[in-house]
PDB file of C-alpha atoms in Angstrom:
ATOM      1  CA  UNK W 824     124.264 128.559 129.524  1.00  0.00           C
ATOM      2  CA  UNK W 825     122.684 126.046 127.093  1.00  0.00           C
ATOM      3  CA  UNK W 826     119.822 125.108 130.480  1.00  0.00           C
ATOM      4  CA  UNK W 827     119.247 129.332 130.803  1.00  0.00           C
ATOM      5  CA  UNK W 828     118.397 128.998 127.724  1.00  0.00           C
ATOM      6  CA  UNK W 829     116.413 126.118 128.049  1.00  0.00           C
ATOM      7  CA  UNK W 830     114.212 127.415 130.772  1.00  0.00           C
ATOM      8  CA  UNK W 831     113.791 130.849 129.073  1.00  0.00           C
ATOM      9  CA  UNK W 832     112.400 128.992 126.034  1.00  0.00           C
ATOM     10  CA  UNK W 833     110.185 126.425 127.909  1.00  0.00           C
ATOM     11  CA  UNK W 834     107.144 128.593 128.372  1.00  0.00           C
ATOM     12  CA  UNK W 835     107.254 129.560 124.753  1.00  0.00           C
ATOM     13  CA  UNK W 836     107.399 125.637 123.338  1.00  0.00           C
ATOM     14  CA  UNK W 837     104.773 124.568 126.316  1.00  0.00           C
ATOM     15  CA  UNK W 838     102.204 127.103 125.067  1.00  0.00           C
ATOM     16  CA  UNK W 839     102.605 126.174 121.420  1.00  0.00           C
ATOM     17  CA  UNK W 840     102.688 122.213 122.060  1.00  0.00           C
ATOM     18  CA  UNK W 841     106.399 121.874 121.190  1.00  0.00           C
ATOM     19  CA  UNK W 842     109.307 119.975 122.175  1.00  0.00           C
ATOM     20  CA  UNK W 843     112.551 121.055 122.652  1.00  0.00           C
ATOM     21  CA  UNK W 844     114.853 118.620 120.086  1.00  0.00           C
ATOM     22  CA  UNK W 845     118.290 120.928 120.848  1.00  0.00           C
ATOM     23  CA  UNK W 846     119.772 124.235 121.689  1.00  0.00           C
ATOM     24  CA  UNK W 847     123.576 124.770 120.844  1.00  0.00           C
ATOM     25  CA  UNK W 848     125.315 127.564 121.374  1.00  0.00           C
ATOM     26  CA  UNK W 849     128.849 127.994 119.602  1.00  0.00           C
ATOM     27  CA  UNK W 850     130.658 130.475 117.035  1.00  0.00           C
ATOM     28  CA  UNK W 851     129.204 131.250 113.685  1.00  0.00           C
ATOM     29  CA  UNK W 852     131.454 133.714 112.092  1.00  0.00           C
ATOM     30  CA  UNK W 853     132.229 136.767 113.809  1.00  0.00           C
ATOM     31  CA  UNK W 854     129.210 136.464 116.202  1.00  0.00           C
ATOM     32  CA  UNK W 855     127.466 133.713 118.428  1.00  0.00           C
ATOM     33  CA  UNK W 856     125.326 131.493 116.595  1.00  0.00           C
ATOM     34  CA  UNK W 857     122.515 130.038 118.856  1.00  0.00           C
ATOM     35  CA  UNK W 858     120.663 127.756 117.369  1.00  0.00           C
ATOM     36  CA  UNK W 859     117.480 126.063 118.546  1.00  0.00           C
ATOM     37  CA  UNK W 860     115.382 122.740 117.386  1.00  0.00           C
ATOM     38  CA  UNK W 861     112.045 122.015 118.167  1.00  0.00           C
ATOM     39  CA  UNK W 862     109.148 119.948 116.996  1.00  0.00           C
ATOM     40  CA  UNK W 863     105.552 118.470 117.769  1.00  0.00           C
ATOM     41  CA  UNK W 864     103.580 115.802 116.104  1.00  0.00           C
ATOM     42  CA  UNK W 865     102.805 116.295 112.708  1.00  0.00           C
ATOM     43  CA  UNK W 866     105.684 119.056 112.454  1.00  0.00           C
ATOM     44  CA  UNK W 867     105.748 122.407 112.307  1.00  0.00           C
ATOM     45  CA  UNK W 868     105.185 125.451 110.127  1.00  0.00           C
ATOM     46  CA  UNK W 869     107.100 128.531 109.814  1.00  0.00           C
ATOM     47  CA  UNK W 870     104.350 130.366 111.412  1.00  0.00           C
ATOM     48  CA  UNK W 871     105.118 128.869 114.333  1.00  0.00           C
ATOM     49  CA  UNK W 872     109.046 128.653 114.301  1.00  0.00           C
ATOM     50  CA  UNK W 873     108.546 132.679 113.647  1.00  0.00           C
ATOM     51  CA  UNK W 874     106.839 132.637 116.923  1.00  0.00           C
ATOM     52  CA  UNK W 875     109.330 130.919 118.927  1.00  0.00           C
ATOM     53  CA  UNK W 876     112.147 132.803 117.597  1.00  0.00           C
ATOM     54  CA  UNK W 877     110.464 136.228 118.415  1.00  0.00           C
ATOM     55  CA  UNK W 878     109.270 135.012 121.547  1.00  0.00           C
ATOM     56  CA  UNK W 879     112.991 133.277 122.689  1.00  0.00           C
ATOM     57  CA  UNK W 880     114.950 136.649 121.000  1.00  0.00           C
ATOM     58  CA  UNK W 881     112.790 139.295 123.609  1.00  0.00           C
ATOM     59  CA  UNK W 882     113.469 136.972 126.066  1.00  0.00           C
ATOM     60  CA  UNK W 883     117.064 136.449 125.481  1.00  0.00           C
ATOM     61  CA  UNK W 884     117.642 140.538 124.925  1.00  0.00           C
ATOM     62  CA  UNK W 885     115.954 141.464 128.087  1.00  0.00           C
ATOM     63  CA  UNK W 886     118.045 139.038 130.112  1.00  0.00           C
ATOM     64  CA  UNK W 887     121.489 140.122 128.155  1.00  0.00           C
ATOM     65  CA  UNK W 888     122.421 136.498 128.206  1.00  0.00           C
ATOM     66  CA  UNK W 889     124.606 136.384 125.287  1.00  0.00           C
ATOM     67  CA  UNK W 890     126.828 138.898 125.390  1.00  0.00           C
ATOM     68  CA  UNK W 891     127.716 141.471 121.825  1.00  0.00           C
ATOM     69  CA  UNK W 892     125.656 140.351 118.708  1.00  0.00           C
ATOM     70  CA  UNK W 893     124.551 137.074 117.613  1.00  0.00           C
ATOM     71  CA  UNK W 894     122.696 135.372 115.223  1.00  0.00           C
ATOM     72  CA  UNK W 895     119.296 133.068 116.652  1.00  0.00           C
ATOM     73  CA  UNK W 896     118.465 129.789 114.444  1.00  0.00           C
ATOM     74  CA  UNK W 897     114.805 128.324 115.527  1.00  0.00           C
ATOM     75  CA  UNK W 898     114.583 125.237 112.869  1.00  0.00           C
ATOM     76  CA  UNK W 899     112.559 122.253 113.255  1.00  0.00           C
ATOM     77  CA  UNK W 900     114.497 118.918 112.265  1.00  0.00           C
ATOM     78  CA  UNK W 901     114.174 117.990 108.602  1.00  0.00           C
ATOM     79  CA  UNK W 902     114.026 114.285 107.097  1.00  0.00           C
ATOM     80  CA  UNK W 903     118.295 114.106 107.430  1.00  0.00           C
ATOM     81  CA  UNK W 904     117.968 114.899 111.300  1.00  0.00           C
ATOM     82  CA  UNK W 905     119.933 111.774 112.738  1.00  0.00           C
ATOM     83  CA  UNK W 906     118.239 110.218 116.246  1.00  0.00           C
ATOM     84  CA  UNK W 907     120.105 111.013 118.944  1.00  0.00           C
ATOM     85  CA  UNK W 908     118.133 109.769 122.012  1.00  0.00           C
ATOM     86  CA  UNK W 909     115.495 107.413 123.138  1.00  0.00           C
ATOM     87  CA  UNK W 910     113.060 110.095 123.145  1.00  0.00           C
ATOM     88  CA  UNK W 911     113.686 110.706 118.899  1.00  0.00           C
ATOM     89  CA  UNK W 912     112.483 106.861 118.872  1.00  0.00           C
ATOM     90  CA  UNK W 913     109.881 107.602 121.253  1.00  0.00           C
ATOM     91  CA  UNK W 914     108.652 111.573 119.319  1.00  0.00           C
ATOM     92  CA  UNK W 915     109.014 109.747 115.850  1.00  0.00           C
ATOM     93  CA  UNK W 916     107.100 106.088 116.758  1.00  0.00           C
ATOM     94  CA  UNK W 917     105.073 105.466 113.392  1.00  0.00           C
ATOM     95  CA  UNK W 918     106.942 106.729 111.246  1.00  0.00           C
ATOM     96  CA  UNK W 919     108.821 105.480 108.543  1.00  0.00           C
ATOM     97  CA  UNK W 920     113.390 105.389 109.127  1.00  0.00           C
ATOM     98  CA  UNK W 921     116.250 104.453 107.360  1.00  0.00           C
ATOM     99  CA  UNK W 922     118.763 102.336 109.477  1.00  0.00           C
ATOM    100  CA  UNK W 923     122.206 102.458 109.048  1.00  0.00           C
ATOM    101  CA  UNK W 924     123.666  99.328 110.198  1.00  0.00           C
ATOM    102  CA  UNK W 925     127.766  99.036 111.301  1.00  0.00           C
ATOM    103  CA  UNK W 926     128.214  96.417 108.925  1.00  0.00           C
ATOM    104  CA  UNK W 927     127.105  99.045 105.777  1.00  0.00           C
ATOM    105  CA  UNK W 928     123.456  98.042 105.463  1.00  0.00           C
ATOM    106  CA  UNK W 929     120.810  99.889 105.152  1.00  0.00           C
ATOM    107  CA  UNK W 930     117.511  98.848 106.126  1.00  0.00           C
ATOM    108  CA  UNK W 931     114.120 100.860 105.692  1.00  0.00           C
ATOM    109  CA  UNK W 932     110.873 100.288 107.698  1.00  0.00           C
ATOM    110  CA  UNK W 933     108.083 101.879 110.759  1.00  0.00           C
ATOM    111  CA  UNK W 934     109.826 102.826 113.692  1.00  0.00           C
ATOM    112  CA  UNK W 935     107.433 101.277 116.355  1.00  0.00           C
ATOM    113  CA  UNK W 936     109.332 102.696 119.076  1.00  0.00           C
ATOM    114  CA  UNK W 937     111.594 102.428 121.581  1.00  0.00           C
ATOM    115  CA  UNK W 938     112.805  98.945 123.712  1.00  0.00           C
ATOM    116  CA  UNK W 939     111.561  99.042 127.563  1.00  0.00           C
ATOM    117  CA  UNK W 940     115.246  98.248 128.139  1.00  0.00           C
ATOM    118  CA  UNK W 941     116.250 101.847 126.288  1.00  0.00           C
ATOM    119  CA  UNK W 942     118.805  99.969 124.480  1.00  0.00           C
ATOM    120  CA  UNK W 943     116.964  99.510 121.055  1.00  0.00           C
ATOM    121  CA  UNK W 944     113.762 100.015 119.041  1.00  0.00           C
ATOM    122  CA  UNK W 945     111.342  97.724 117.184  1.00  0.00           C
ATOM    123  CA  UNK W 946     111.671  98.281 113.196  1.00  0.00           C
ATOM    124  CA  UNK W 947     108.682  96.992 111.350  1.00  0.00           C
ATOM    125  CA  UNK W 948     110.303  96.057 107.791  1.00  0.00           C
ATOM    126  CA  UNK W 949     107.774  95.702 104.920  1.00  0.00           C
ATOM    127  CA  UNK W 950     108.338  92.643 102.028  1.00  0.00           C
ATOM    128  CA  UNK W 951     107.046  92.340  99.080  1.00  0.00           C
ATOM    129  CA  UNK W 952     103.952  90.766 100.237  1.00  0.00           C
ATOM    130  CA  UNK W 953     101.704  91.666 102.835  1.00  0.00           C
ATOM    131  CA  UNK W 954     102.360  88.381 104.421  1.00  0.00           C
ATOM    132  CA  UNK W 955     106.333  89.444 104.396  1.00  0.00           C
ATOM    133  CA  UNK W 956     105.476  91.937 107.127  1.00  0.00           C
ATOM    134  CA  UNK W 957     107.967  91.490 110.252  1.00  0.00           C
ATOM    135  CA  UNK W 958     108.945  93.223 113.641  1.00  0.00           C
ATOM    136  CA  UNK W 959     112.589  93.485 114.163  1.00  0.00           C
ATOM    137  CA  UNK W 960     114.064  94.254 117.425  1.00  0.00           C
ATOM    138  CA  UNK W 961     117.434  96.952 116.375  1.00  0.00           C
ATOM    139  CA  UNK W 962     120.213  97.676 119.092  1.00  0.00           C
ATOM    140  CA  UNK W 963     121.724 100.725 119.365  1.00  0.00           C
ATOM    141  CA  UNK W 964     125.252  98.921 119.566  1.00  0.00           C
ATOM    142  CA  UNK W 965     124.485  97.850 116.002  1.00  0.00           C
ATOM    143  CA  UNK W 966     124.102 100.931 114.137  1.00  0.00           C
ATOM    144  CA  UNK W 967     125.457 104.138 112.988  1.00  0.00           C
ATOM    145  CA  UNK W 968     122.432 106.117 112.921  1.00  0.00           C
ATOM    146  CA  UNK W 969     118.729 106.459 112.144  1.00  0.00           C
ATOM    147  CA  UNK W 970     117.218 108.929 109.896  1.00  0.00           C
ATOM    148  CA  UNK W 971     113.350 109.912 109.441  1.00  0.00           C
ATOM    149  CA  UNK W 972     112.504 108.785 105.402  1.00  0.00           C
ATOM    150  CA  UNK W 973     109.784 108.553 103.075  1.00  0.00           C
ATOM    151  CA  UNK W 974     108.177 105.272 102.420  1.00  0.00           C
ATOM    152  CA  UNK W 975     107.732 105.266  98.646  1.00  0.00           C
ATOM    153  CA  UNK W 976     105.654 102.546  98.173  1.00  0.00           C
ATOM    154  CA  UNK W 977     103.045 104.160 100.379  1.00  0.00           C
ATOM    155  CA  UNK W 978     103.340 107.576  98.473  1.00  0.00           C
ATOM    156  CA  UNK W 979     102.480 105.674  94.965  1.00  0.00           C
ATOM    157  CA  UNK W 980      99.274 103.740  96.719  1.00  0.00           C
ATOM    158  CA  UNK W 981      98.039 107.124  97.491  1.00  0.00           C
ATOM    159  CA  UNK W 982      97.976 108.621  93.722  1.00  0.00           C
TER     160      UNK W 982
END
């Protein structure tokens, strides 16, 4: 159901520049609860997540996909949206995460993107000096997740 979906909402997100993040389909309540993510560089507005729910909820009732009433969530992923592929490393390169480690660190720094080898990224951790400035090569075997986050330091510079 969930790739239906998917190519009913394609033309929608390719005409407004969007990725698809994720479309779930399950039970809220009483009725179906679809819910879809999507995003584009720089993020999105609820101008345009208006759009793609309007545009996917036509689509959806002129097909009678779901069948009885349900409830349509179009969201875009917020700072607490946890990576869950290689293409999250790839869609969020440049920006500043939070790493979770397994052994209970946490670790903050630029996401430069994923490894060639699609089992890592490259973390560029900030010290406390300019000169402190390292690349750090993360594995996905040593984490629990990764988390989009704002870098503090460069929010006070800007004031």
């Amino acid at each position: 159901m969930e790739e239906v979906i998917r190519a009913l909402l394609e033309p929608i997100t390719e005409e407004l520049g969007l990725d698809i993040i994720k479309i779930s389909l399950g039970s809220g309540g009483r009725n179906q609860l679809l819910r879809v993510m999507v995003d584009q560089t720089g993020g999105v507005d609820s101008d345009i997540l208006a759009r793609v729910s309007r545009g996917l909820a036509l689509q959806l009732d002129a097909e009678d996909l779901i069948p009885g009433a349900y409830r349509l969530e179009v969201t875009s992923p917020g700072l607490d949206y946890a990576f869950e592929t290689m293409a999250d490393f790839k869609r969020y390169a440049g920006e500043w995460v939070k790493v979770y480690f397994i052994d209970s660190r946490t670790v903050e720094g630029r996401n430069l993107g994923p490894l060639a080898s699609g089992d890592g990224f490259t973390l560029q951790i900030e010290g406390k000096r300019p000169s402190d400035k390292h690349d750090e090569v993360v594995l996905l075997n040593e984490i629990t997740k990764v988390v989009r986050a704002i870098n503090w330091k460069e929010v006070s510079r800007r004031k």
